PDB file of C-alpha atoms in Angstrom:
ATOM      1  CA  MET A   1       7.011  19.955  52.824  1.00  0.00           C
ATOM      2  CA  SER A   2       5.235  21.606  55.780  1.00  0.00           C
ATOM      3  CA  ARG A   3       3.775  24.277  53.465  1.00  0.00           C
ATOM      4  CA  GLN A   4       2.376  21.583  51.123  1.00  0.00           C
ATOM      5  CA  ILE A   5       0.671  19.778  54.026  1.00  0.00           C
ATOM      6  CA  SER A   6      -0.744  23.018  55.322  1.00  0.00           C
ATOM      7  CA  ARG A   7      -2.110  23.965  51.877  1.00  0.00           C
ATOM      8  CA  ARG A   8      -3.703  20.533  51.418  1.00  0.00           C
ATOM      9  CA  SER A   9      -5.367  20.756  54.814  1.00  0.00           C
ATOM     10  CA  ALA A  10      -6.745  24.164  53.989  1.00  0.00           C
ATOM     11  CA  LEU A  11      -8.134  23.025  50.622  1.00  0.00           C
ATOM     12  CA  GLN A  12      -9.941  20.097  52.207  1.00  0.00           C
ATOM     13  CA  ASN A  13     -12.188  22.657  53.853  1.00  0.00           C
ATOM     14  CA  ILE A  14     -13.084  24.215  50.490  1.00  0.00           C
ATOM     15  CA  GLY A  15     -14.961  21.858  48.105  1.00  0.00           C
ATOM     16  CA  PHE A  16     -14.130  23.570  44.859  1.00  0.00           C
ATOM     17  CA  GLY A  17     -10.493  24.004  45.851  1.00  0.00           C
ATOM     18  CA  LEU A  18      -9.769  20.303  45.583  1.00  0.00           C
ATOM     19  CA  ALA A  19     -11.081  20.216  42.010  1.00  0.00           C
ATOM     20  CA  SER A  20      -8.871  23.149  41.095  1.00  0.00           C
ATOM     21  CA  VAL A  21      -5.804  21.189  42.155  1.00  0.00           C
ATOM     22  CA  ALA A  22      -6.900  17.907  40.539  1.00  0.00           C
ATOM     23  CA  ALA A  23      -7.513  19.393  37.062  1.00  0.00           C
ATOM     24  CA  PRO A  24      -3.944  20.494  36.297  1.00  0.00           C
ATOM     25  CA  THR A  25      -2.614  17.249  37.763  1.00  0.00           C
ATOM     26  CA  LEU A  26      -4.769  15.241  35.317  1.00  0.00           C
ATOM     27  CA  LEU A  27      -3.707  17.386  32.366  1.00  0.00           C
ATOM     28  CA  SER A  28      -0.079  16.876  33.301  1.00  0.00           C
ATOM     29  CA  SER A  29      -0.585  13.112  33.414  1.00  0.00           C
ATOM     30  CA  ASN A  30      -2.154  13.090  29.923  1.00  0.00           C
ATOM     31  CA  SER A  31       0.679  15.208  28.558  1.00  0.00           C
ATOM     32  CA  VAL A  32       3.264  12.781  29.930  1.00  0.00           C
ATOM     33  CA  ALA A  33       1.377   9.834  28.375  1.00  0.00           C
ATOM     34  CA  GLN A  34       1.338  11.472  24.946  1.00  0.00           C
ATOM     35  CA  ASP A  35       4.985  12.478  25.174  1.00  0.00           C
ATOM     36  CA  ALA A  36       5.897   8.920  26.133  1.00  0.00           C
ATOM     37  CA  TYR A  37       4.241   7.274  23.098  1.00  0.00           C
ATOM     38  CA  PRO A  38       4.808   4.504  22.336  1.00  0.00           C
ATOM     39  CA  ALA A  39       6.308   3.923  25.824  1.00  0.00           C
ATOM     40  CA  SER A  40       7.100   0.242  26.356  1.00  0.00           C
ATOM     41  CA  ARG A  41       3.934  -1.185  24.813  1.00  0.00           C
ATOM     42  CA  VAL A  42       3.803  -3.299  21.660  1.00  0.00           C
ATOM     43  CA  VAL A  43       2.539  -1.585  18.488  1.00  0.00           C
ATOM     44  CA  THR A  44       0.895  -3.892  15.939  1.00  0.00           C
ATOM     45  CA  LEU A  45       1.022  -3.272  12.184  1.00  0.00           C
ATOM     46  CA  ILE A  46      -1.900  -5.050  10.503  1.00  0.00           C
ATOM     47  CA  SER A  47      -0.953  -6.555   7.130  1.00  0.00           C
ATOM     48  CA  PRO A  48      -3.730  -7.298   4.604  1.00  0.00           C
ATOM     49  CA  PHE A  49      -1.558  -9.573   2.455  1.00  0.00           C
ATOM     50  CA  GLY A  50       1.544 -11.731   2.620  1.00  0.00           C
ATOM     51  CA  SER A  51       4.482 -11.550   0.227  1.00  0.00           C
ATOM     52  CA  SER A  52       5.775  -8.040  -0.559  1.00  0.00           C
ATOM     53  CA  VAL A  53       3.184  -6.293   1.653  1.00  0.00           C
ATOM     54  CA  ASP A  54       4.246  -8.288   4.680  1.00  0.00           C
ATOM     55  CA  MET A  55       7.906  -7.722   3.768  1.00  0.00           C
ATOM     56  CA  PHE A  56       7.355  -3.959   3.639  1.00  0.00           C
ATOM     57  CA  GLY A  57       5.696  -4.085   7.050  1.00  0.00           C
ATOM     58  CA  ARG A  58       8.672  -5.862   8.563  1.00  0.00           C
ATOM     59  CA  LEU A  59      11.127  -3.368   7.078  1.00  0.00           C
ATOM     60  CA  VAL A  60       9.152  -0.464   8.580  1.00  0.00           C
ATOM     61  CA  ALA A  61       8.549  -2.252  11.894  1.00  0.00           C
ATOM     62  CA  GLU A  62      12.277  -2.820  12.320  1.00  0.00           C
ATOM     63  CA  GLN A  63      13.008   0.856  11.697  1.00  0.00           C
ATOM     64  CA  LEU A  64      10.244   2.116  13.998  1.00  0.00           C
ATOM     65  CA  SER A  65      11.315  -0.229  16.794  1.00  0.00           C
ATOM     66  CA  LYS A  66      14.879   1.021  16.556  1.00  0.00           C
ATOM     67  CA  ARG A  67      13.943   4.706  16.504  1.00  0.00           C
ATOM     68  CA  LEU A  68      11.047   4.855  18.968  1.00  0.00           C
ATOM     69  CA  GLY A  69      12.330   2.418  21.562  1.00  0.00           C
ATOM     70  CA  ALA A  70       9.269   0.175  21.483  1.00  0.00           C
ATOM     71  CA  THR A  71       8.388  -3.116  19.823  1.00  0.00           C
ATOM     72  CA  PHE A  72       6.577  -2.894  16.478  1.00  0.00           C
ATOM     73  CA  VAL A  73       5.300  -6.221  15.130  1.00  0.00           C
ATOM     74  CA  VAL A  74       3.471  -7.275  11.951  1.00  0.00           C
ATOM     75  CA  GLU A  75       0.250  -9.283  12.220  1.00  0.00           C
ATOM     76  CA  GLN A  76      -1.485 -10.691   9.151  1.00  0.00           C
ATOM     77  CA  LYS A  77      -5.260 -10.575   8.754  1.00  0.00           C
ATOM     78  CA  LEU A  78      -5.811 -12.031   5.317  1.00  0.00           C
ATOM     79  CA  GLY A  79      -8.853 -12.361   3.088  1.00  0.00           C
ATOM     80  CA  ALA A  80     -11.534 -10.554   1.089  1.00  0.00           C
ATOM     81  CA  GLY A  81      -9.075  -8.614  -1.046  1.00  0.00           C
ATOM     82  CA  GLY A  82      -7.394  -7.076   1.995  1.00  0.00           C
ATOM     83  CA  THR A  83     -10.621  -5.600   3.346  1.00  0.00           C
ATOM     84  CA  ILE A  84     -10.716  -7.789   6.467  1.00  0.00           C
ATOM     85  CA  ALA A  85      -7.480  -6.226   7.703  1.00  0.00           C
ATOM     86  CA  THR A  86      -8.450  -2.639   6.849  1.00  0.00           C
ATOM     87  CA  ALA A  87     -11.953  -2.972   8.313  1.00  0.00           C
ATOM     88  CA  TYR A  88     -10.371  -4.341  11.499  1.00  0.00           C
ATOM     89  CA  LEU A  89      -7.991  -1.375  11.640  1.00  0.00           C
ATOM     90  CA  ASN A  90     -10.910   1.008  11.121  1.00  0.00           C
ATOM     91  CA  ARG A  91     -12.590  -0.346  14.274  1.00  0.00           C
ATOM     92  CA  GLN A  92      -9.578  -0.007  16.565  1.00  0.00           C
ATOM     93  CA  LYS A  93      -9.141   2.571  19.285  1.00  0.00           C
ATOM     94  CA  PRO A  94      -7.136   5.514  17.860  1.00  0.00           C
ATOM     95  CA  ASP A  95      -4.344   5.331  20.420  1.00  0.00           C
ATOM     96  CA  GLY A  96      -1.446   4.569  18.083  1.00  0.00           C
ATOM     97  CA  TYR A  97      -1.019   0.966  19.191  1.00  0.00           C
ATOM     98  CA  THR A  98      -2.734  -0.548  16.158  1.00  0.00           C
ATOM     99  CA  LEU A  99      -1.638   0.704  12.738  1.00  0.00           C
ATOM    100  CA  GLY A 100      -2.057  -0.794   9.280  1.00  0.00           C
ATOM    101  CA  ILE A 101      -0.335  -1.260   5.949  1.00  0.00           C
ATOM    102  CA  GLY A 102      -2.192   0.530   3.153  1.00  0.00           C
ATOM    103  CA  VAL A 103      -1.877  -0.472  -0.511  1.00  0.00           C
ATOM    104  CA  PRO A 104      -3.938   0.298  -3.652  1.00  0.00           C
ATOM    105  CA  SER A 105      -5.927  -2.931  -3.349  1.00  0.00           C
ATOM    106  CA  THR A 106      -7.385  -1.839  -0.010  1.00  0.00           C
ATOM    107  CA  LEU A 107      -7.393   1.960  -0.321  1.00  0.00           C
ATOM    108  CA  SER A 108      -8.112   2.567  -4.028  1.00  0.00           C
ATOM    109  CA  ILE A 109      -9.771  -0.520  -5.488  1.00  0.00           C
ATOM    110  CA  ALA A 110     -11.719  -2.571  -2.930  1.00  0.00           C
ATOM    111  CA  PRO A 111     -14.250   0.190  -2.094  1.00  0.00           C
ATOM    112  CA  HIS A 112     -15.351   0.100  -5.747  1.00  0.00           C
ATOM    113  CA  ILE A 113     -15.650  -3.669  -6.181  1.00  0.00           C
ATOM    114  CA  TYR A 114     -17.189  -4.660  -2.834  1.00  0.00           C
ATOM    115  CA  LYS A 115     -20.568  -3.375  -1.699  1.00  0.00           C
ATOM    116  CA  ASN A 116     -19.589  -2.998   1.951  1.00  0.00           C
ATOM    117  CA  VAL A 117     -15.913  -3.042   2.881  1.00  0.00           C
ATOM    118  CA  GLY A 118     -16.526  -1.804   6.426  1.00  0.00           C
ATOM    119  CA  TYR A 119     -14.513   1.416   6.114  1.00  0.00           C
ATOM    120  CA  ARG A 120     -14.121   4.627   4.125  1.00  0.00           C
ATOM    121  CA  PRO A 121     -10.539   5.105   2.906  1.00  0.00           C
ATOM    122  CA  GLN A 122     -10.906   8.888   3.287  1.00  0.00           C
ATOM    123  CA  ASP A 123     -11.522   8.503   7.040  1.00  0.00           C
ATOM    124  CA  LEU A 124      -8.278   6.690   7.858  1.00  0.00           C
ATOM    125  CA  THR A 125      -5.236   8.531   9.201  1.00  0.00           C
ATOM    126  CA  TYR A 126      -2.569   8.641   6.496  1.00  0.00           C
ATOM    127  CA  LEU A 127       0.964   8.554   7.928  1.00  0.00           C
ATOM    128  CA  ALA A 128       3.416   7.835   5.094  1.00  0.00           C
ATOM    129  CA  ALA A 129       3.934   5.916   1.845  1.00  0.00           C
ATOM    130  CA  LEU A 130       7.542   4.755   1.651  1.00  0.00           C
ATOM    131  CA  MET A 131       7.740   2.206  -1.149  1.00  0.00           C
ATOM    132  CA  SER A 132       6.454   1.673  -4.689  1.00  0.00           C
ATOM    133  CA  ALA A 133       6.497  -1.508  -6.765  1.00  0.00           C
ATOM    134  CA  PRO A 134       7.056  -1.144 -10.538  1.00  0.00           C
ATOM    135  CA  SER A 135       4.936  -3.374 -12.776  1.00  0.00           C
ATOM    136  CA  VAL A 136       6.071  -5.227 -15.880  1.00  0.00           C
ATOM    137  CA  LEU A 137       4.221  -6.383 -19.000  1.00  0.00           C
ATOM    138  CA  ILE A 138       4.989 -10.069 -19.515  1.00  0.00           C
ATOM    139  CA  VAL A 139       4.753 -12.296 -22.597  1.00  0.00           C
ATOM    140  CA  ALA A 140       6.045 -15.697 -23.665  1.00  0.00           C
ATOM    141  CA  PRO A 141       9.563 -15.264 -25.137  1.00  0.00           C
ATOM    142  CA  ASP A 142       9.064 -17.594 -28.083  1.00  0.00           C
ATOM    143  CA  ARG A 143       5.929 -15.892 -29.413  1.00  0.00           C
ATOM    144  CA  THR A 144       6.232 -12.123 -28.915  1.00  0.00           C
ATOM    145  CA  LYS A 145       9.395 -10.045 -29.227  1.00  0.00           C
ATOM    146  CA  SER A 146       8.079  -6.493 -28.849  1.00  0.00           C
ATOM    147  CA  LEU A 147       5.053  -4.348 -28.134  1.00  0.00           C
ATOM    148  CA  ARG A 148       4.662  -3.828 -31.889  1.00  0.00           C
ATOM    149  CA  ASP A 149       4.519  -7.612 -32.363  1.00  0.00           C
ATOM    150  CA  LEU A 150       1.768  -7.843 -29.753  1.00  0.00           C
ATOM    151  CA  VAL A 151      -0.298  -5.089 -31.356  1.00  0.00           C
ATOM    152  CA  GLU A 152       0.152  -6.640 -34.816  1.00  0.00           C
ATOM    153  CA  LEU A 153      -0.916 -10.018 -33.438  1.00  0.00           C
ATOM    154  CA  SER A 154      -4.109  -8.424 -32.079  1.00  0.00           C
ATOM    155  CA  LYS A 155      -5.009  -7.364 -35.627  1.00  0.00           C
ATOM    156  CA  ARG A 156      -4.923 -10.978 -36.811  1.00  0.00           C
ATOM    157  CA  ARG A 157      -6.763 -12.621 -33.929  1.00  0.00           C
ATOM    158  CA  SER A 158      -8.331 -11.999 -30.561  1.00  0.00           C
ATOM    159  CA  LEU A 159      -5.850 -11.924 -27.643  1.00  0.00           C
ATOM    160  CA  ASN A 160      -6.272 -13.316 -24.165  1.00  0.00           C
ATOM    161  CA  PHE A 161      -4.746 -11.643 -21.126  1.00  0.00           C
ATOM    162  CA  GLY A 162      -4.699 -12.881 -17.571  1.00  0.00           C
ATOM    163  CA  SER A 163      -4.876 -11.597 -14.009  1.00  0.00           C
ATOM    164  CA  PRO A 164      -5.313 -13.096 -10.537  1.00  0.00           C
ATOM    165  CA  GLY A 165      -8.932 -11.928 -10.360  1.00  0.00           C
ATOM    166  CA  VAL A 166     -11.540  -9.468 -11.610  1.00  0.00           C
ATOM    167  CA  GLY A 167     -10.900  -6.012 -10.172  1.00  0.00           C
ATOM    168  CA  SER A 168      -7.435  -6.891  -8.854  1.00  0.00           C
ATOM    169  CA  GLY A 169      -4.647  -4.353  -9.246  1.00  0.00           C
ATOM    170  CA  MET A 170      -3.024  -6.526 -11.908  1.00  0.00           C
ATOM    171  CA  HIS A 171      -6.318  -6.754 -13.800  1.00  0.00           C
ATOM    172  CA  LEU A 172      -6.813  -2.984 -13.818  1.00  0.00           C
ATOM    173  CA  GLY A 173      -3.186  -2.428 -14.828  1.00  0.00           C
ATOM    174  CA  VAL A 174      -3.397  -4.714 -17.832  1.00  0.00           C
ATOM    175  CA  GLU A 175      -6.763  -3.202 -18.837  1.00  0.00           C
ATOM    176  CA  ARG A 176      -5.133   0.227 -18.808  1.00  0.00           C
ATOM    177  CA  PHE A 177      -2.310  -1.095 -20.993  1.00  0.00           C
ATOM    178  CA  THR A 178      -4.727  -2.764 -23.422  1.00  0.00           C
ATOM    179  CA  THR A 179      -6.568   0.531 -23.913  1.00  0.00           C
ATOM    180  CA  SER A 180      -3.387   2.612 -24.169  1.00  0.00           C
ATOM    181  CA  ALA A 181      -1.883   0.271 -26.761  1.00  0.00           C
ATOM    182  CA  GLY A 182      -5.009   0.331 -28.892  1.00  0.00           C
ATOM    183  CA  ILE A 183      -5.686  -3.400 -28.602  1.00  0.00           C
ATOM    184  CA  ALA A 184      -9.412  -3.606 -29.284  1.00  0.00           C
ATOM    185  CA  ASN A 185     -10.097  -7.352 -29.296  1.00  0.00           C
ATOM    186  CA  ALA A 186      -8.721  -8.707 -26.018  1.00  0.00           C
ATOM    187  CA  ILE A 187     -10.431 -11.051 -23.567  1.00  0.00           C
ATOM    188  CA  HIS A 188      -9.741 -11.079 -19.822  1.00  0.00           C
ATOM    189  CA  VAL A 189      -9.142 -14.523 -18.299  1.00  0.00           C
ATOM    190  CA  PRO A 190      -9.004 -14.487 -14.469  1.00  0.00           C
ATOM    191  CA  PHE A 191      -6.882 -17.012 -12.559  1.00  0.00           C
ATOM    192  CA  LYS A 192      -6.522 -17.875  -8.895  1.00  0.00           C
ATOM    193  CA  SER A 193      -2.798 -17.146  -8.602  1.00  0.00           C
ATOM    194  CA  THR A 194       0.243 -15.664 -10.322  1.00  0.00           C
ATOM    195  CA  GLU A 195       1.682 -19.185 -10.604  1.00  0.00           C
ATOM    196  CA  ALA A 196      -1.367 -20.273 -12.600  1.00  0.00           C
ATOM    197  CA  LEU A 197      -0.951 -17.195 -14.812  1.00  0.00           C
ATOM    198  CA  THR A 198       2.641 -18.135 -15.587  1.00  0.00           C
ATOM    199  CA  MET A 199       1.729 -21.709 -16.480  1.00  0.00           C
ATOM    200  CA  ALA A 200      -1.071 -20.481 -18.768  1.00  0.00           C
ATOM    201  CA  LEU A 201       1.239 -18.030 -20.528  1.00  0.00           C
ATOM    202  CA  VAL A 202       3.927 -20.644 -21.160  1.00  0.00           C
ATOM    203  CA  ALA A 203       1.268 -23.074 -22.409  1.00  0.00           C
ATOM    204  CA  GLY A 204      -0.115 -20.486 -24.813  1.00  0.00           C
ATOM    205  CA  ASP A 205      -3.524 -20.179 -23.146  1.00  0.00           C
ATOM    206  CA  ILE A 206      -3.034 -16.433 -22.649  1.00  0.00           C
ATOM    207  CA  ASP A 207      -0.907 -13.904 -24.523  1.00  0.00           C
ATOM    208  CA  TYR A 208       0.146 -11.446 -21.814  1.00  0.00           C
ATOM    209  CA  TYR A 209      -0.314 -10.251 -18.249  1.00  0.00           C
ATOM    210  CA  MET A 210       1.187  -7.743 -15.822  1.00  0.00           C
ATOM    211  CA  SER A 211       2.958  -8.327 -12.531  1.00  0.00           C
ATOM    212  CA  VAL A 212       5.139  -6.449 -10.088  1.00  0.00           C
ATOM    213  CA  THR A 213       8.779  -6.713 -11.134  1.00  0.00           C
ATOM    214  CA  SER A 214       9.936  -8.091  -7.788  1.00  0.00           C
ATOM    215  CA  ALA A 215       7.702 -11.153  -8.268  1.00  0.00           C
ATOM    216  CA  SER A 216       8.681 -11.834 -11.889  1.00  0.00           C
ATOM    217  CA  ALA A 217      12.259 -10.638 -12.355  1.00  0.00           C
ATOM    218  CA  ALA A 218      13.848 -14.032 -11.672  1.00  0.00           C
ATOM    219  CA  LEU A 219      11.669 -15.807 -14.269  1.00  0.00           C
ATOM    220  CA  ILE A 220      12.393 -13.060 -16.804  1.00  0.00           C
ATOM    221  CA  LYS A 221      16.141 -13.205 -16.189  1.00  0.00           C
ATOM    222  CA  SER A 222      16.073 -16.996 -16.565  1.00  0.00           C
ATOM    223  CA  GLY A 223      14.465 -16.639 -20.004  1.00  0.00           C
ATOM    224  CA  ARG A 224      11.272 -18.473 -19.067  1.00  0.00           C
ATOM    225  CA  LEU A 225       9.289 -15.244 -19.478  1.00  0.00           C
ATOM    226  CA  ALA A 226       9.922 -12.081 -21.505  1.00  0.00           C
ATOM    227  CA  ALA A 227       9.296  -8.460 -20.517  1.00  0.00           C
ATOM    228  CA  LEU A 228       8.132  -5.781 -22.945  1.00  0.00           C
ATOM    229  CA  ALA A 229       7.944  -2.693 -20.692  1.00  0.00           C
ATOM    230  CA  VAL A 230       7.945  -1.513 -17.084  1.00  0.00           C
ATOM    231  CA  THR A 231       6.026   1.237 -15.304  1.00  0.00           C
ATOM    232  CA  GLY A 232       7.682   4.155 -13.543  1.00  0.00           C
ATOM    233  CA  ASP A 233       9.791   7.177 -14.391  1.00  0.00           C
ATOM    234  CA  ALA A 234      12.967   5.151 -14.752  1.00  0.00           C
ATOM    235  CA  ARG A 235      13.959   1.637 -15.745  1.00  0.00           C
ATOM    236  CA  SER A 236      13.845  -1.057 -13.109  1.00  0.00           C
ATOM    237  CA  ALA A 237      17.139  -1.835 -11.379  1.00  0.00           C
ATOM    238  CA  ASP A 238      16.160  -5.517 -11.599  1.00  0.00           C
ATOM    239  CA  LEU A 239      15.440  -5.304 -15.348  1.00  0.00           C
ATOM    240  CA  PRO A 240      17.677  -2.534 -16.728  1.00  0.00           C
ATOM    241  CA  GLY A 241      17.351  -3.787 -20.300  1.00  0.00           C
ATOM    242  CA  VAL A 242      13.568  -3.371 -20.346  1.00  0.00           C
ATOM    243  CA  PRO A 243      12.250   0.058 -21.470  1.00  0.00           C
ATOM    244  CA  THR A 244       9.618   2.015 -19.586  1.00  0.00           C
ATOM    245  CA  PHE A 245       6.156   2.415 -21.081  1.00  0.00           C
ATOM    246  CA  ALA A 246       6.901   6.120 -21.547  1.00  0.00           C
ATOM    247  CA  GLU A 247       9.984   5.256 -23.616  1.00  0.00           C
ATOM    248  CA  ILE A 248       7.846   3.323 -26.070  1.00  0.00           C
ATOM    249  CA  GLY A 249       5.182   6.003 -26.265  1.00  0.00           C
ATOM    250  CA  LEU A 250       2.549   4.922 -23.719  1.00  0.00           C
ATOM    251  CA  THR A 251       2.190   7.805 -21.254  1.00  0.00           C
ATOM    252  CA  ASP A 252      -0.945   6.626 -19.409  1.00  0.00           C
ATOM    253  CA  MET A 253       0.734   3.715 -17.657  1.00  0.00           C
ATOM    254  CA  ASP A 254       1.554   5.234 -14.279  1.00  0.00           C
ATOM    255  CA  LEU A 255       0.376   2.461 -11.954  1.00  0.00           C
ATOM    256  CA  PRO A 256       0.942   3.623  -8.367  1.00  0.00           C
ATOM    257  CA  ASN A 257       1.627   0.379  -6.506  1.00  0.00           C
ATOM    258  CA  PHE A 258       2.331   2.183  -3.248  1.00  0.00           C
ATOM    259  CA  TYR A 259       2.981   0.718   0.190  1.00  0.00           C
ATOM    260  CA  GLY A 260       2.227   2.925   3.162  1.00  0.00           C
ATOM    261  CA  LEU A 261       1.344   3.113   6.826  1.00  0.00           C
ATOM    262  CA  VAL A 262      -2.116   4.208   7.966  1.00  0.00           C
ATOM    263  CA  GLY A 263      -3.896   4.518  11.284  1.00  0.00           C
ATOM    264  CA  PRO A 264      -7.524   4.284  12.365  1.00  0.00           C
ATOM    265  CA  PRO A 265      -9.727   7.388  12.044  1.00  0.00           C
ATOM    266  CA  GLY A 266      -9.137  10.074  14.637  1.00  0.00           C
ATOM    267  CA  LEU A 267      -5.532   9.292  15.559  1.00  0.00           C
ATOM    268  CA  PRO A 268      -4.478  12.122  17.944  1.00  0.00           C
ATOM    269  CA  LYS A 269      -2.420  14.914  16.413  1.00  0.00           C
ATOM    270  CA  GLU A 270       0.457  14.435  18.863  1.00  0.00           C
ATOM    271  CA  ILE A 271       0.826  10.741  18.028  1.00  0.00           C
ATOM    272  CA  THR A 272       0.337  11.376  14.305  1.00  0.00           C
ATOM    273  CA  ALA A 273       3.008  14.080  14.326  1.00  0.00           C
ATOM    274  CA  ARG A 274       5.516  11.825  16.091  1.00  0.00           C
ATOM    275  CA  LEU A 275       4.927   8.952  13.697  1.00  0.00           C
ATOM    276  CA  GLU A 276       5.106  11.220  10.638  1.00  0.00           C
ATOM    277  CA  SER A 277       8.369  12.766  11.827  1.00  0.00           C
ATOM    278  CA  THR A 278       9.890   9.346  12.473  1.00  0.00           C
ATOM    279  CA  LEU A 279       8.698   7.976   9.130  1.00  0.00           C
ATOM    280  CA  GLN A 280      10.200  10.981   7.354  1.00  0.00           C
ATOM    281  CA  THR A 281      13.530  10.118   8.960  1.00  0.00           C
ATOM    282  CA  ILE A 282      13.128   6.483   7.950  1.00  0.00           C
ATOM    283  CA  ALA A 283      12.398   7.530   4.348  1.00  0.00           C
ATOM    284  CA  GLU A 284      15.875   9.098   4.230  1.00  0.00           C
ATOM    285  CA  ALA A 285      17.747   6.379   6.142  1.00  0.00           C
ATOM    286  CA  PRO A 286      20.431   4.602   4.042  1.00  0.00           C
ATOM    287  CA  ASP A 287      19.734   1.175   5.568  1.00  0.00           C
ATOM    288  CA  PHE A 288      15.997   1.459   4.848  1.00  0.00           C
ATOM    289  CA  LEU A 289      16.620   2.672   1.290  1.00  0.00           C
ATOM    290  CA  ALA A 290      19.001  -0.228   0.742  1.00  0.00           C
ATOM    291  CA  GLY A 291      16.440  -2.683   2.105  1.00  0.00           C
ATOM    292  CA  VAL A 292      13.736  -1.439  -0.271  1.00  0.00           C
ATOM    293  CA  THR A 293      16.060  -1.486  -3.281  1.00  0.00           C
ATOM    294  CA  ARG A 294      17.284  -4.971  -2.399  1.00  0.00           C
ATOM    295  CA  THR A 295      13.713  -6.270  -2.761  1.00  0.00           C
ATOM    296  CA  GLY A 296      13.429  -4.883  -6.294  1.00  0.00           C
ATOM    297  CA  ASN A 297      11.162  -2.010  -5.262  1.00  0.00           C
ATOM    298  CA  VAL A 298      11.524   1.782  -5.312  1.00  0.00           C
ATOM    299  CA  PRO A 299      11.758   4.076  -2.248  1.00  0.00           C
ATOM    300  CA  ILE A 300       9.273   6.967  -2.163  1.00  0.00           C
ATOM    301  CA  SER A 301       8.427   9.605   0.429  1.00  0.00           C
ATOM    302  CA  LEU A 302       4.832  10.787   0.776  1.00  0.00           C
ATOM    303  CA  ILE A 303       4.259  11.997   4.325  1.00  0.00           C
ATOM    304  CA  GLY A 304       0.922  12.785   5.987  1.00  0.00           C
ATOM    305  CA  ASN A 305      -1.393  14.900   3.832  1.00  0.00           C
ATOM    306  CA  ALA A 306       0.739  14.301   0.733  1.00  0.00           C
ATOM    307  CA  PHE A 307       0.067  10.575   1.093  1.00  0.00           C
ATOM    308  CA  LYS A 308      -3.647  11.120   1.715  1.00  0.00           C
ATOM    309  CA  GLU A 309      -4.065  13.394  -1.308  1.00  0.00           C
ATOM    310  CA  PHE A 310      -2.248  10.880  -3.503  1.00  0.00           C
ATOM    311  CA  ALA A 311      -4.319   7.927  -2.251  1.00  0.00           C
ATOM    312  CA  VAL A 312      -7.654   9.755  -2.520  1.00  0.00           C
ATOM    313  CA  SER A 313      -6.759  10.804  -6.067  1.00  0.00           C
ATOM    314  CA  ASP A 314      -5.935   7.186  -6.919  1.00  0.00           C
ATOM    315  CA  LEU A 315      -9.259   6.093  -5.371  1.00  0.00           C
ATOM    316  CA  ALA A 316     -11.089   8.336  -7.854  1.00  0.00           C
ATOM    317  CA  ARG A 317      -8.881   7.252 -10.772  1.00  0.00           C
ATOM    318  CA  GLN A 318      -9.383   3.548 -10.142  1.00  0.00           C
ATOM    319  CA  GLY A 319     -13.093   4.106  -9.604  1.00  0.00           C
ATOM    320  CA  ALA A 320     -13.422   5.717 -13.023  1.00  0.00           C
ATOM    321  CA  LEU A 321     -11.657   2.772 -14.700  1.00  0.00           C
ATOM    322  CA  ILE A 322     -13.753   0.201 -12.822  1.00  0.00           C
ATOM    323  CA  LYS A 323     -16.938   1.989 -13.853  1.00  0.00           C
ATOM    324  CA  LYS A 324     -15.758   2.143 -17.483  1.00  0.00           C
ATOM    325  CA  LEU A 325     -15.097  -1.603 -17.441  1.00  0.00           C
ATOM    326  CA  GLY A 326     -18.583  -2.252 -16.105  1.00  0.00           C
ATOM    327  CA  ILE A 327     -17.378  -4.145 -13.026  1.00  0.00           C
ATOM    328  CA  GLU A 328     -20.301  -4.325 -10.594  1.00  0.00           C
ATOM    329  CA  PRO A 329     -19.695  -4.312  -6.813  1.00  0.00           C
ATOM    330  CA  GLN A 330     -20.085  -7.741  -5.278  1.00  0.00           C
TER     331      GLN A 330
END
């Protein structure tokens, strides 16, 4: 102790000496702060939508809270096709205490259908995609029995297909199907909700639409709706009797309905690395895998750069389809 006091007294007489002591002390403090992330502070996950997106956020928040010893909470910021939430995330300080849920609507589609979304998807920090939602082609059970029936019907009259809005993920998915199946005379009819779509299909106002399986499986199982095919490499656990598009010969129907975690631009490498490592562990955790499967979705594991490369590729793919359809940015 006496030697420390003596050294301090001596340094007070040398101006630059005090700075030489303060510098390493400050560096040490910063190192401790980074190592302690997320310490005891609350980390907010911004959700751009309700329903399955919000559910995914809560599954991940529960796992992160348990593994990092902090509180992770989900906060919804709805509207404008998910862009309000993602633009908000883009403006936040890159300290790891505000993260966001990234899905195709916000990362791959919105930048092509809105003139100014307030962010560039490429600039965000991509942490991990951990869940995918298979889509299903839906028809009325009393009018169409198979894909062949639907194609044959299109040769006799014009078909109507629905979606919850121009440029929505469901719209682009059904447009891709229509092209792949060789249905030339089909008219898109946008609706305000999936519920309205269902009512229109049952009433005969539209002939088909696409939805995520988790949202439609119960209606299909009850016999109110019928399913012709599902996306993905394997059949849906919720609808095991429904073939994949690949099984019936349509190979261009890979619709990546991914759910992932992203951060604002410039998230520090130390924080990014800790989150990526934890999310990799979560991707392999039996209780998380069971939670995803229970919701009718599929676990995936795209960590860090793998997630970014996948999302940026999907951004280009969706952009090409939107341009082909002649959808102008609003």
